[in-house]
mmCIF file with all atom_site columns, C-alpha atoms in Angstrom:
data_model
loop_
_atom_site.group_PDB
_atom_site.id
_atom_site.type_symbol
_atom_site.label_atom_id
_atom_site.label_alt_id
_atom_site.label_comp_id
_atom_site.label_asym_id
_atom_site.label_entity_id
_atom_site.label_seq_id
_atom_site.pdbx_PDB_ins_code
_atom_site.Cartn_x
_atom_site.Cartn_y
_atom_site.Cartn_z
_atom_site.occupancy
_atom_site.B_iso_or_equiv
_atom_site.pdbx_formal_charge
_atom_site.auth_seq_id
_atom_site.auth_comp_id
_atom_site.auth_asym_id
_atom_site.auth_atom_id
_atom_site.pdbx_PDB_model_num
ATOM 1   C CA . MET A 1 1   ? -81.696 79.561  119.479 1.00 0.00 ? 1   MET A CA 1
ATOM 2   C CA . THR A 1 2   ? -81.078 77.316  122.477 1.00 0.00 ? 2   THR A CA 1
ATOM 3   C CA . ASN A 1 3   ? -79.343 78.601  125.584 1.00 0.00 ? 3   ASN A CA 1
ATOM 4   C CA . PHE A 1 4   ? -76.365 76.356  124.799 1.00 0.00 ? 4   PHE A CA 1
ATOM 5   C CA . LEU A 1 5   ? -75.932 77.876  121.336 1.00 0.00 ? 5   LEU A CA 1
ATOM 6   C CA . LYS A 1 6   ? -76.273 81.367  122.791 1.00 0.00 ? 6   LYS A CA 1
ATOM 7   C CA . ILE A 1 7   ? -73.483 80.630  125.261 1.00 0.00 ? 7   ILE A CA 1
ATOM 8   C CA . ILE A 1 8   ? -71.257 79.243  122.490 1.00 0.00 ? 8   ILE A CA 1
ATOM 9   C CA . LEU A 1 9   ? -71.909 82.328  120.355 1.00 0.00 ? 9   LEU A CA 1
ATOM 10  C CA . LEU A 1 10  ? -71.165 84.658  123.270 1.00 0.00 ? 10  LEU A CA 1
ATOM 11  C CA . LEU A 1 11  ? -67.915 82.839  124.019 1.00 0.00 ? 11  LEU A CA 1
ATOM 12  C CA . ALA A 1 12  ? -66.928 83.011  120.355 1.00 0.00 ? 12  ALA A CA 1
ATOM 13  C CA . ILE A 1 13  ? -67.564 86.758  120.285 1.00 0.00 ? 13  ILE A CA 1
ATOM 14  C CA . GLN A 1 14  ? -65.574 87.273  123.486 1.00 0.00 ? 14  GLN A CA 1
ATOM 15  C CA . PHE A 1 15  ? -62.700 85.194  122.106 1.00 0.00 ? 15  PHE A CA 1
ATOM 16  C CA . ALA A 1 16  ? -62.697 87.191  118.863 1.00 0.00 ? 16  ALA A CA 1
ATOM 17  C CA . ARG A 1 17  ? -62.644 90.445  120.806 1.00 0.00 ? 17  ARG A CA 1
ATOM 18  C CA . ALA A 1 18  ? -59.750 89.228  122.932 1.00 0.00 ? 18  ALA A CA 1
ATOM 19  C CA . GLN A 1 19  ? -57.855 88.232  119.795 1.00 0.00 ? 19  GLN A CA 1
ATOM 20  C CA . ASN A 1 20  ? -58.538 91.650  118.268 1.00 0.00 ? 20  ASN A CA 1
ATOM 21  C CA . LEU A 1 21  ? -57.226 93.479  121.330 1.00 0.00 ? 21  LEU A CA 1
ATOM 22  C CA . SER A 1 22  ? -53.911 91.701  121.844 1.00 0.00 ? 22  SER A CA 1
ATOM 23  C CA . MET A 1 23  ? -50.838 90.687  119.864 1.00 0.00 ? 23  MET A CA 1
ATOM 24  C CA . GLU A 1 24  ? -47.605 88.772  120.371 1.00 0.00 ? 24  GLU A CA 1
ATOM 25  C CA . VAL A 1 25  ? -44.237 90.513  120.052 1.00 0.00 ? 25  VAL A CA 1
ATOM 26  C CA . LEU A 1 26  ? -40.634 89.354  120.182 1.00 0.00 ? 26  LEU A CA 1
ATOM 27  C CA . ASP A 1 27  ? -37.903 91.314  121.960 1.00 0.00 ? 27  ASP A CA 1
ATOM 28  C CA . THR A 1 28  ? -34.446 90.757  123.421 1.00 0.00 ? 28  THR A CA 1
ATOM 29  C CA . ASN A 1 29  ? -34.344 89.212  126.878 1.00 0.00 ? 29  ASN A CA 1
ATOM 30  C CA . PHE A 1 30  ? -32.150 91.818  128.620 1.00 0.00 ? 30  PHE A CA 1
ATOM 31  C CA . SER A 1 31  ? -30.064 94.922  127.896 1.00 0.00 ? 31  SER A CA 1
ATOM 32  C CA . LYS A 1 32  ? -27.471 92.928  125.926 1.00 0.00 ? 32  LYS A CA 1
ATOM 33  C CA . GLY A 1 33  ? -29.578 89.842  125.355 1.00 0.00 ? 33  GLY A CA 1
ATOM 34  C CA . SER A 1 34  ? -30.738 87.572  122.580 1.00 0.00 ? 34  SER A CA 1
ATOM 35  C CA . LEU A 1 35  ? -34.005 87.730  120.672 1.00 0.00 ? 35  LEU A CA 1
ATOM 36  C CA . ASN A 1 36  ? -36.146 85.229  122.565 1.00 0.00 ? 36  ASN A CA 1
ATOM 37  C CA . ASN A 1 37  ? -38.404 87.296  124.837 1.00 0.00 ? 37  ASN A CA 1
ATOM 38  C CA . LYS A 1 38  ? -41.990 86.667  123.718 1.00 0.00 ? 38  LYS A CA 1
ATOM 39  C CA . GLN A 1 39  ? -44.576 89.036  125.181 1.00 0.00 ? 39  GLN A CA 1
ATOM 40  C CA . THR A 1 40  ? -48.259 89.852  124.804 1.00 0.00 ? 40  THR A CA 1
ATOM 41  C CA . ILE A 1 41  ? -49.314 93.460  124.210 1.00 0.00 ? 41  ILE A CA 1
ATOM 42  C CA . THR A 1 42  ? -52.924 94.551  124.692 1.00 0.00 ? 42  THR A CA 1
ATOM 43  C CA . LEU A 1 43  ? -54.945 97.594  123.767 1.00 0.00 ? 43  LEU A CA 1
ATOM 44  C CA . ASN A 1 44  ? -55.177 98.468  127.460 1.00 0.00 ? 44  ASN A CA 1
ATOM 45  C CA . ASP A 1 45  ? -51.384 98.524  127.677 1.00 0.00 ? 45  ASP A CA 1
ATOM 46  C CA . VAL A 1 46  ? -51.237 101.160 124.951 1.00 0.00 ? 46  VAL A CA 1
ATOM 47  C CA . ALA A 1 47  ? -54.044 103.135 126.628 1.00 0.00 ? 47  ALA A CA 1
ATOM 48  C CA . LYS A 1 48  ? -51.806 103.537 129.686 1.00 0.00 ? 48  LYS A CA 1
ATOM 49  C CA . LEU A 1 49  ? -49.155 105.192 127.513 1.00 0.00 ? 49  LEU A CA 1
ATOM 50  C CA . LEU A 1 50  ? -51.633 107.579 125.904 1.00 0.00 ? 50  LEU A CA 1
ATOM 51  C CA . GLY A 1 51  ? -53.543 108.158 129.132 1.00 0.00 ? 51  GLY A CA 1
ATOM 52  C CA . HIS A 1 52  ? -56.993 107.093 127.965 1.00 0.00 ? 52  HIS A CA 1
ATOM 53  C CA . LEU A 1 53  ? -58.883 104.751 125.659 1.00 0.00 ? 53  LEU A CA 1
ATOM 54  C CA . CYS A 1 54  ? -60.430 106.331 122.547 1.00 0.00 ? 54  CYS A CA 1
ATOM 55  C CA . ASP A 1 55  ? -61.550 105.528 119.026 1.00 0.00 ? 55  ASP A CA 1
ATOM 56  C CA . GLY A 1 56  ? -58.253 106.658 117.519 1.00 0.00 ? 56  GLY A CA 1
ATOM 57  C CA . LEU A 1 57  ? -56.377 104.239 119.746 1.00 0.00 ? 57  LEU A CA 1
ATOM 58  C CA . VAL A 1 58  ? -58.684 101.384 118.738 1.00 0.00 ? 58  VAL A CA 1
ATOM 59  C CA . VAL A 1 59  ? -58.387 102.189 115.026 1.00 0.00 ? 59  VAL A CA 1
ATOM 60  C CA . GLY A 1 60  ? -54.625 102.555 115.280 1.00 0.00 ? 60  GLY A CA 1
ATOM 61  C CA . PHE A 1 61  ? -54.178 99.312  117.217 1.00 0.00 ? 61  PHE A CA 1
ATOM 62  C CA . LEU A 1 62  ? -56.353 97.222  114.913 1.00 0.00 ? 62  LEU A CA 1
ATOM 63  C CA . GLY A 1 63  ? -54.950 98.748  111.726 1.00 0.00 ? 63  GLY A CA 1
ATOM 64  C CA . ALA A 1 64  ? -51.304 98.486  112.744 1.00 0.00 ? 64  ALA A CA 1
ATOM 65  C CA . LYS A 1 65  ? -51.855 94.915  113.885 1.00 0.00 ? 65  LYS A CA 1
ATOM 66  C CA . GLU A 1 66  ? -53.330 93.929  110.518 1.00 0.00 ? 66  GLU A CA 1
ATOM 67  C CA . ALA A 1 67  ? -50.404 95.491  108.649 1.00 0.00 ? 67  ALA A CA 1
ATOM 68  C CA . LEU A 1 68  ? -47.846 93.923  110.985 1.00 0.00 ? 68  LEU A CA 1
ATOM 69  C CA . TYR A 1 69  ? -49.380 90.514  110.319 1.00 0.00 ? 69  TYR A CA 1
ATOM 70  C CA . LYS A 1 70  ? -48.625 91.042  106.628 1.00 0.00 ? 70  LYS A CA 1
ATOM 71  C CA . LEU A 1 71  ? -44.954 91.409  107.546 1.00 0.00 ? 71  LEU A CA 1
ATOM 72  C CA . TYR A 1 72  ? -45.060 88.615  110.128 1.00 0.00 ? 72  TYR A CA 1
ATOM 73  C CA . PRO A 1 73  ? -47.659 86.050  108.985 1.00 0.00 ? 73  PRO A CA 1
ATOM 74  C CA . ASP A 1 74  ? -46.909 83.774  111.941 1.00 0.00 ? 74  ASP A CA 1
ATOM 75  C CA . GLY A 1 75  ? -48.329 86.474  114.234 1.00 0.00 ? 75  GLY A CA 1
ATOM 76  C CA . LEU A 1 76  ? -45.119 87.045  116.203 1.00 0.00 ? 76  LEU A CA 1
ATOM 77  C CA . ILE A 1 77  ? -43.920 90.622  115.634 1.00 0.00 ? 77  ILE A CA 1
ATOM 78  C CA . ASP A 1 78  ? -40.145 91.111  115.718 1.00 0.00 ? 78  ASP A CA 1
ATOM 79  C CA . ARG A 1 79  ? -39.811 94.555  117.285 1.00 0.00 ? 79  ARG A CA 1
ATOM 80  C CA . SER A 1 80  ? -36.056 94.542  116.679 1.00 0.00 ? 80  SER A CA 1
ATOM 81  C CA . ASN A 1 81  ? -36.614 94.435  112.910 1.00 0.00 ? 81  ASN A CA 1
ATOM 82  C CA . THR A 1 82  ? -39.506 96.865  112.431 1.00 0.00 ? 82  THR A CA 1
ATOM 83  C CA . ARG A 1 83  ? -39.866 100.590 111.831 1.00 0.00 ? 83  ARG A CA 1
ATOM 84  C CA . ILE A 1 84  ? -42.908 102.776 111.291 1.00 0.00 ? 84  ILE A CA 1
ATOM 85  C CA . ILE A 1 85  ? -44.094 106.142 109.986 1.00 0.00 ? 85  ILE A CA 1
ATOM 86  C CA . SER A 1 86  ? -47.241 107.522 111.608 1.00 0.00 ? 86  SER A CA 1
ATOM 87  C CA . LYS A 1 87  ? -49.575 110.409 111.009 1.00 0.00 ? 87  LYS A CA 1
ATOM 88  C CA . SER A 1 88  ? -49.466 112.986 113.790 1.00 0.00 ? 88  SER A CA 1
ATOM 89  C CA . SER A 1 89  ? -52.555 111.981 115.779 1.00 0.00 ? 89  SER A CA 1
ATOM 90  C CA . PRO A 1 90  ? -51.581 111.458 119.457 1.00 0.00 ? 90  PRO A CA 1
ATOM 91  C CA . CYS A 1 91  ? -53.464 108.165 119.410 1.00 0.00 ? 91  CYS A CA 1
ATOM 92  C CA . LEU A 1 92  ? -51.816 106.859 116.249 1.00 0.00 ? 92  LEU A CA 1
ATOM 93  C CA . THR A 1 93  ? -48.300 107.842 117.268 1.00 0.00 ? 93  THR A CA 1
ATOM 94  C CA . ASP A 1 94  ? -48.538 106.190 120.682 1.00 0.00 ? 94  ASP A CA 1
ATOM 95  C CA . VAL A 1 95  ? -49.837 102.994 119.088 1.00 0.00 ? 95  VAL A CA 1
ATOM 96  C CA . ALA A 1 96  ? -46.994 103.100 116.561 1.00 0.00 ? 96  ALA A CA 1
ATOM 97  C CA . ILE A 1 97  ? -44.322 103.446 119.223 1.00 0.00 ? 97  ILE A CA 1
ATOM 98  C CA . TYR A 1 98  ? -45.767 100.858 121.587 1.00 0.00 ? 98  TYR A CA 1
ATOM 99  C CA . LEU A 1 99  ? -46.533 98.131  119.054 1.00 0.00 ? 99  LEU A CA 1
ATOM 100 C CA . THR A 1 100 ? -43.301 98.344  117.061 1.00 0.00 ? 100 THR A CA 1
ATOM 101 C CA . GLY A 1 101 ? -40.848 99.672  119.649 1.00 0.00 ? 101 GLY A CA 1
ATOM 102 C CA . GLY A 1 102 ? -39.932 102.374 117.132 1.00 0.00 ? 102 GLY A CA 1
ATOM 103 C CA . ARG A 1 103 ? -37.990 105.447 118.292 1.00 0.00 ? 103 ARG A CA 1
ATOM 104 C CA . TYR A 1 104 ? -36.821 108.484 116.373 1.00 0.00 ? 104 TYR A CA 1
ATOM 105 C CA . GLN A 1 105 ? -33.336 108.392 117.886 1.00 0.00 ? 105 GLN A CA 1
ATOM 106 C CA . PHE A 1 106 ? -32.817 104.878 116.513 1.00 0.00 ? 106 PHE A CA 1
ATOM 107 C CA . ASN A 1 107 ? -34.207 105.731 113.054 1.00 0.00 ? 107 ASN A CA 1
ATOM 108 C CA . THR A 1 108 ? -37.178 103.406 113.516 1.00 0.00 ? 108 THR A CA 1
ATOM 109 C CA . PHE A 1 109 ? -40.001 105.950 113.906 1.00 0.00 ? 109 PHE A CA 1
ATOM 110 C CA . PHE A 1 110 ? -41.016 109.360 112.644 1.00 0.00 ? 110 PHE A CA 1
ATOM 111 C CA . VAL A 1 111 ? -44.178 111.370 112.057 1.00 0.00 ? 111 VAL A CA 1
ATOM 112 C CA . SER A 1 112 ? -45.485 112.723 108.758 1.00 0.00 ? 112 SER A CA 1
ATOM 113 C CA . ASP A 1 113 ? -48.907 113.952 107.688 1.00 0.00 ? 113 ASP A CA 1
ATOM 114 C CA . SER A 1 114 ? -47.865 113.792 104.029 1.00 0.00 ? 114 SER A CA 1
ATOM 115 C CA . ILE A 1 115 ? -48.212 109.997 103.794 1.00 0.00 ? 115 ILE A CA 1
ATOM 116 C CA . ASN A 1 116 ? -51.343 108.551 102.171 1.00 0.00 ? 116 ASN A CA 1
ATOM 117 C CA . TYR A 1 117 ? -51.897 106.111 105.016 1.00 0.00 ? 117 TYR A CA 1
ATOM 118 C CA . SER A 1 118 ? -52.348 106.121 108.772 1.00 0.00 ? 118 SER A CA 1
ATOM 119 C CA . TYR A 1 119 ? -49.108 104.130 108.964 1.00 0.00 ? 119 TYR A CA 1
ATOM 120 C CA . ILE A 1 120 ? -46.338 102.889 106.742 1.00 0.00 ? 120 ILE A CA 1
ATOM 121 C CA . ILE A 1 121 ? -44.633 99.913  108.375 1.00 0.00 ? 121 ILE A CA 1
ATOM 122 C CA . GLN A 1 122 ? -41.376 98.404  107.137 1.00 0.00 ? 122 GLN A CA 1
ATOM 123 C CA . ARG A 1 123 ? -39.412 95.270  107.922 1.00 0.00 ? 123 ARG A CA 1
ATOM 124 C CA . ILE A 1 124 ? -35.860 96.550  108.191 1.00 0.00 ? 124 ILE A CA 1
ATOM 125 C CA . SER A 1 125 ? -34.010 93.430  107.055 1.00 0.00 ? 125 SER A CA 1
ATOM 126 C CA . ASP A 1 126 ? -35.495 93.278  103.561 1.00 0.00 ? 126 ASP A CA 1
ATOM 127 C CA . GLY A 1 127 ? -37.311 96.625  103.168 1.00 0.00 ? 127 GLY A CA 1
ATOM 128 C CA . LYS A 1 128 ? -40.721 95.008  102.706 1.00 0.00 ? 128 LYS A CA 1
ATOM 129 C CA . SER A 1 129 ? -43.305 97.721  103.459 1.00 0.00 ? 129 SER A CA 1
ATOM 130 C CA . PHE A 1 130 ? -47.058 98.057  103.877 1.00 0.00 ? 130 PHE A CA 1
ATOM 131 C CA . GLY A 1 131 ? -49.356 101.044 104.200 1.00 0.00 ? 131 GLY A CA 1
ATOM 132 C CA . VAL A 1 132 ? -52.581 100.803 106.189 1.00 0.00 ? 132 VAL A CA 1
ATOM 133 C CA . LYS A 1 133 ? -55.602 103.077 106.471 1.00 0.00 ? 133 LYS A CA 1
ATOM 134 C CA . LEU A 1 134 ? -59.266 102.870 107.392 1.00 0.00 ? 134 LEU A CA 1
ATOM 135 C CA . GLN A 1 135 ? -61.714 101.975 104.641 1.00 0.00 ? 135 GLN A CA 1
ATOM 136 C CA . PRO A 1 136 ? -63.753 104.997 103.421 1.00 0.00 ? 136 PRO A CA 1
ATOM 137 C CA . GLY A 1 137 ? -67.149 105.252 105.084 1.00 0.00 ? 137 GLY A CA 1
ATOM 138 C CA . ILE A 1 138 ? -66.247 103.163 108.137 1.00 0.00 ? 138 ILE A CA 1
ATOM 139 C CA . LYS A 1 139 ? -65.868 106.078 110.541 1.00 0.00 ? 139 LYS A CA 1
ATOM 140 C CA . PRO A 1 140 ? -68.983 108.246 111.093 1.00 0.00 ? 140 PRO A CA 1
ATOM 141 C CA . THR A 1 141 ? -68.469 111.688 109.551 1.00 0.00 ? 141 THR A CA 1
ATOM 142 C CA . GLU A 1 142 ? -70.071 113.319 112.594 1.00 0.00 ? 142 GLU A CA 1
ATOM 143 C CA . ILE A 1 143 ? -67.114 112.241 114.733 1.00 0.00 ? 143 ILE A CA 1
ATOM 144 C CA . ASP A 1 144 ? -64.684 114.034 112.445 1.00 0.00 ? 144 ASP A CA 1
ATOM 145 C CA . ARG A 1 145 ? -66.936 117.096 112.270 1.00 0.00 ? 145 ARG A CA 1
ATOM 146 C CA . LEU A 1 146 ? -67.202 117.403 116.034 1.00 0.00 ? 146 LEU A CA 1
ATOM 147 C CA . GLY A 1 147 ? -63.540 116.519 116.441 1.00 0.00 ? 147 GLY A CA 1
ATOM 148 C CA . ASN A 1 148 ? -62.474 119.377 114.193 1.00 0.00 ? 148 ASN A CA 1
ATOM 149 C CA . LEU A 1 149 ? -64.634 121.772 116.208 1.00 0.00 ? 149 LEU A CA 1
ATOM 150 C CA . ALA A 1 150 ? -63.122 120.446 119.439 1.00 0.00 ? 150 ALA A CA 1
ATOM 151 C CA . ASN A 1 151 ? -59.615 120.983 118.077 1.00 0.00 ? 151 ASN A CA 1
ATOM 152 C CA . ASN A 1 152 ? -60.541 124.633 117.625 1.00 0.00 ? 152 ASN A CA 1
ATOM 153 C CA . LYS A 1 153 ? -62.079 124.840 121.122 1.00 0.00 ? 153 LYS A CA 1
ATOM 154 C CA . LYS A 1 154 ? -65.559 125.393 119.703 1.00 0.00 ? 154 LYS A CA 1
ATOM 155 C CA . LEU A 1 155 ? -67.424 122.746 121.710 1.00 0.00 ? 155 LEU A CA 1
ATOM 156 C CA . ASN A 1 156 ? -68.886 123.228 125.161 1.00 0.00 ? 156 ASN A CA 1
ATOM 157 C CA . ALA A 1 157 ? -68.792 120.559 127.872 1.00 0.00 ? 157 ALA A CA 1
ATOM 158 C CA . CYS A 1 158 ? -72.084 118.969 126.792 1.00 0.00 ? 158 CYS A CA 1
ATOM 159 C CA . GLU A 1 159 ? -70.987 118.802 123.165 1.00 0.00 ? 159 GLU A CA 1
ATOM 160 C CA . LEU A 1 160 ? -67.669 117.271 124.173 1.00 0.00 ? 160 LEU A CA 1
ATOM 161 C CA . GLU A 1 161 ? -69.582 114.624 126.107 1.00 0.00 ? 161 GLU A CA 1
ATOM 162 C CA . GLU A 1 162 ? -71.654 113.921 122.984 1.00 0.00 ? 162 GLU A CA 1
ATOM 163 C CA . LEU A 1 163 ? -68.437 113.479 121.009 1.00 0.00 ? 163 LEU A CA 1
ATOM 164 C CA . ARG A 1 164 ? -67.077 111.099 123.637 1.00 0.00 ? 164 ARG A CA 1
ATOM 165 C CA . GLU A 1 165 ? -70.224 108.961 123.468 1.00 0.00 ? 165 GLU A CA 1
ATOM 166 C CA . GLN A 1 166 ? -70.043 108.775 119.676 1.00 0.00 ? 166 GLN A CA 1
ATOM 167 C CA . GLU A 1 167 ? -66.374 107.789 119.814 1.00 0.00 ? 167 GLU A CA 1
ATOM 168 C CA . GLU A 1 168 ? -67.149 105.066 122.353 1.00 0.00 ? 168 GLU A CA 1
ATOM 169 C CA . ALA A 1 169 ? -69.933 103.655 120.162 1.00 0.00 ? 169 ALA A CA 1
ATOM 170 C CA . PHE A 1 170 ? -67.612 103.643 117.151 1.00 0.00 ? 170 PHE A CA 1
ATOM 171 C CA . SER A 1 171 ? -64.847 101.985 119.187 1.00 0.00 ? 171 SER A CA 1
ATOM 172 C CA . LYS A 1 172 ? -67.233 99.227  120.273 1.00 0.00 ? 172 LYS A CA 1
ATOM 173 C CA . LYS A 1 173 ? -68.277 98.655  116.671 1.00 0.00 ? 173 LYS A CA 1
ATOM 174 C CA . MET A 1 174 ? -64.644 98.421  115.534 1.00 0.00 ? 174 MET A CA 1
ATOM 175 C CA . VAL A 1 175 ? -63.727 95.948  118.262 1.00 0.00 ? 175 VAL A CA 1
ATOM 176 C CA . GLU A 1 176 ? -66.648 93.686  117.391 1.00 0.00 ? 176 GLU A CA 1
ATOM 177 C CA . SER A 1 177 ? -66.131 93.756  113.614 1.00 0.00 ? 177 SER A CA 1
ATOM 178 C CA . ASN A 1 178 ? -63.628 91.923  111.427 1.00 0.00 ? 178 ASN A CA 1
ATOM 179 C CA . PRO A 1 179 ? -60.519 94.138  111.035 1.00 0.00 ? 179 PRO A CA 1
ATOM 180 C CA . ALA A 1 180 ? -59.820 92.586  107.635 1.00 0.00 ? 180 ALA A CA 1
ATOM 181 C CA . ASP A 1 181 ? -63.009 94.256  106.376 1.00 0.00 ? 181 ASP A CA 1
ATOM 182 C CA . ASP A 1 182 ? -62.296 97.650  107.929 1.00 0.00 ? 182 ASP A CA 1
ATOM 183 C CA . PHE A 1 183 ? -58.824 98.493  106.610 1.00 0.00 ? 183 PHE A CA 1
ATOM 184 C CA . ILE A 1 184 ? -57.039 98.978  103.308 1.00 0.00 ? 184 ILE A CA 1
ATOM 185 C CA . ILE A 1 185 ? -53.597 97.375  103.433 1.00 0.00 ? 185 ILE A CA 1
ATOM 186 C CA . GLU A 1 186 ? -51.305 97.854  100.457 1.00 0.00 ? 186 GLU A CA 1
ATOM 187 C CA . GLU A 1 187 ? -47.766 96.717  99.826  1.00 0.00 ? 187 GLU A CA 1
ATOM 188 C CA . ILE A 1 188 ? -45.498 99.633  98.896  1.00 0.00 ? 188 ILE A CA 1
ATOM 189 C CA . PHE A 1 189 ? -42.799 98.442  96.541  1.00 0.00 ? 189 PHE A CA 1
ATOM 190 C CA . ASP A 1 190 ? -39.319 99.993  96.529  1.00 0.00 ? 190 ASP A CA 1
ATOM 191 C CA . PHE A 1 191 ? -40.193 102.205 99.498  1.00 0.00 ? 191 PHE A CA 1
ATOM 192 C CA . THR A 1 192 ? -37.290 104.379 100.616 1.00 0.00 ? 192 THR A CA 1
ATOM 193 C CA . TRP A 1 193 ? -37.085 105.256 104.299 1.00 0.00 ? 193 TRP A CA 1
ATOM 194 C CA . LYS A 1 194 ? -36.237 108.946 104.730 1.00 0.00 ? 194 LYS A CA 1
ATOM 195 C CA . SER A 1 195 ? -36.625 110.000 108.335 1.00 0.00 ? 195 SER A CA 1
ATOM 196 C CA . GLN A 1 196 ? -37.519 113.586 109.127 1.00 0.00 ? 196 GLN A CA 1
ATOM 197 C CA . LEU A 1 197 ? -37.723 115.523 112.366 1.00 0.00 ? 197 LEU A CA 1
ATOM 198 C CA . GLN A 1 198 ? -40.663 117.814 113.022 1.00 0.00 ? 198 GLN A CA 1
ATOM 199 C CA . ASN A 1 199 ? -41.802 118.842 116.497 1.00 0.00 ? 199 ASN A CA 1
ATOM 200 C CA . ASN A 1 200 ? -44.615 121.345 115.942 1.00 0.00 ? 200 ASN A CA 1
ATOM 201 C CA . PHE A 1 201 ? -47.580 118.968 115.639 1.00 0.00 ? 201 PHE A CA 1
ATOM 202 C CA . THR A 1 202 ? -50.600 119.736 117.844 1.00 0.00 ? 202 THR A CA 1
ATOM 203 C CA . LYS A 1 203 ? -51.371 117.278 120.661 1.00 0.00 ? 203 LYS A CA 1
ATOM 204 C CA . THR A 1 204 ? -55.113 117.361 120.078 1.00 0.00 ? 204 THR A CA 1
ATOM 205 C CA . ASP A 1 205 ? -56.076 115.154 123.018 1.00 0.00 ? 205 ASP A CA 1
ATOM 206 C CA . THR A 1 206 ? -55.150 117.847 125.571 1.00 0.00 ? 206 THR A CA 1
ATOM 207 C CA . ILE A 1 207 ? -56.616 120.915 123.844 1.00 0.00 ? 207 ILE A CA 1
ATOM 208 C CA . ASN A 1 208 ? -59.820 120.807 125.902 1.00 0.00 ? 208 ASN A CA 1
ATOM 209 C CA . LYS A 1 209 ? -58.299 119.572 129.157 1.00 0.00 ? 209 LYS A CA 1
ATOM 210 C CA . ASN A 1 210 ? -59.720 122.519 131.114 1.00 0.00 ? 210 ASN A CA 1
ATOM 211 C CA . SER A 1 211 ? -63.262 122.257 129.723 1.00 0.00 ? 211 SER A CA 1
ATOM 212 C CA . PHE A 1 212 ? -64.488 120.210 132.686 1.00 0.00 ? 212 PHE A CA 1
ATOM 213 C CA . THR A 1 213 ? -64.281 121.086 136.361 1.00 0.00 ? 213 THR A CA 1
ATOM 214 C CA . ILE A 1 214 ? -63.025 118.170 138.444 1.00 0.00 ? 214 ILE A CA 1
ATOM 215 C CA . ASN A 1 215 ? -62.930 118.306 142.216 1.00 0.00 ? 215 ASN A CA 1
ATOM 216 C CA . ARG A 1 216 ? -59.850 116.477 143.382 1.00 0.00 ? 216 ARG A CA 1
ATOM 217 C CA . LYS A 1 217 ? -57.277 116.688 146.112 1.00 0.00 ? 217 LYS A CA 1
ATOM 218 C CA . VAL A 1 218 ? -53.732 117.359 145.042 1.00 0.00 ? 218 VAL A CA 1
ATOM 219 C CA . LYS A 1 219 ? -51.254 115.549 147.277 1.00 0.00 ? 219 LYS A CA 1
#
């Protein structure tokens, strides 16, 4: 392969990654405004809400984006006309809220581990709904095994570092692959939205927050 072709291939990969990690949304233009405020949301934006970048955030972002494109084929997501149900993972819920603008108090977001998907996303105006979840076998089983141990505080600092490295490798693989091949997206016909309030889910991303010693000055 010539150097020119290598450069073209590298640019194509970088462009695909950039496309994977951003999406266009439509919002109102001020507190009482009209629906004409087009914005770009990136994976890094969502990471600031969660507090870190992780494999769950990557999976959630890519999966939700694919499902949202089923509702909005032109690629411009109307956040004033969208609501979402998420499983209770801290990563998934933060993605759900950020990408759709959903909030429990406005009946556009709630959490349930009883759904058969990572997300169920609905267009409010006509009730059209899609469920999205990761294809079986895509995520390494070792990540889930170690993750379950971590949730029960059964990993030491070295083992937690091993888990982090595996999650980072999986995240990189997801970003560089075709999301259309990685997710199952199914239309759910006659889906009835029934919001529920539950506030006893475990925030698993802070369970091991004291497992590492960090020297820092507190101002």
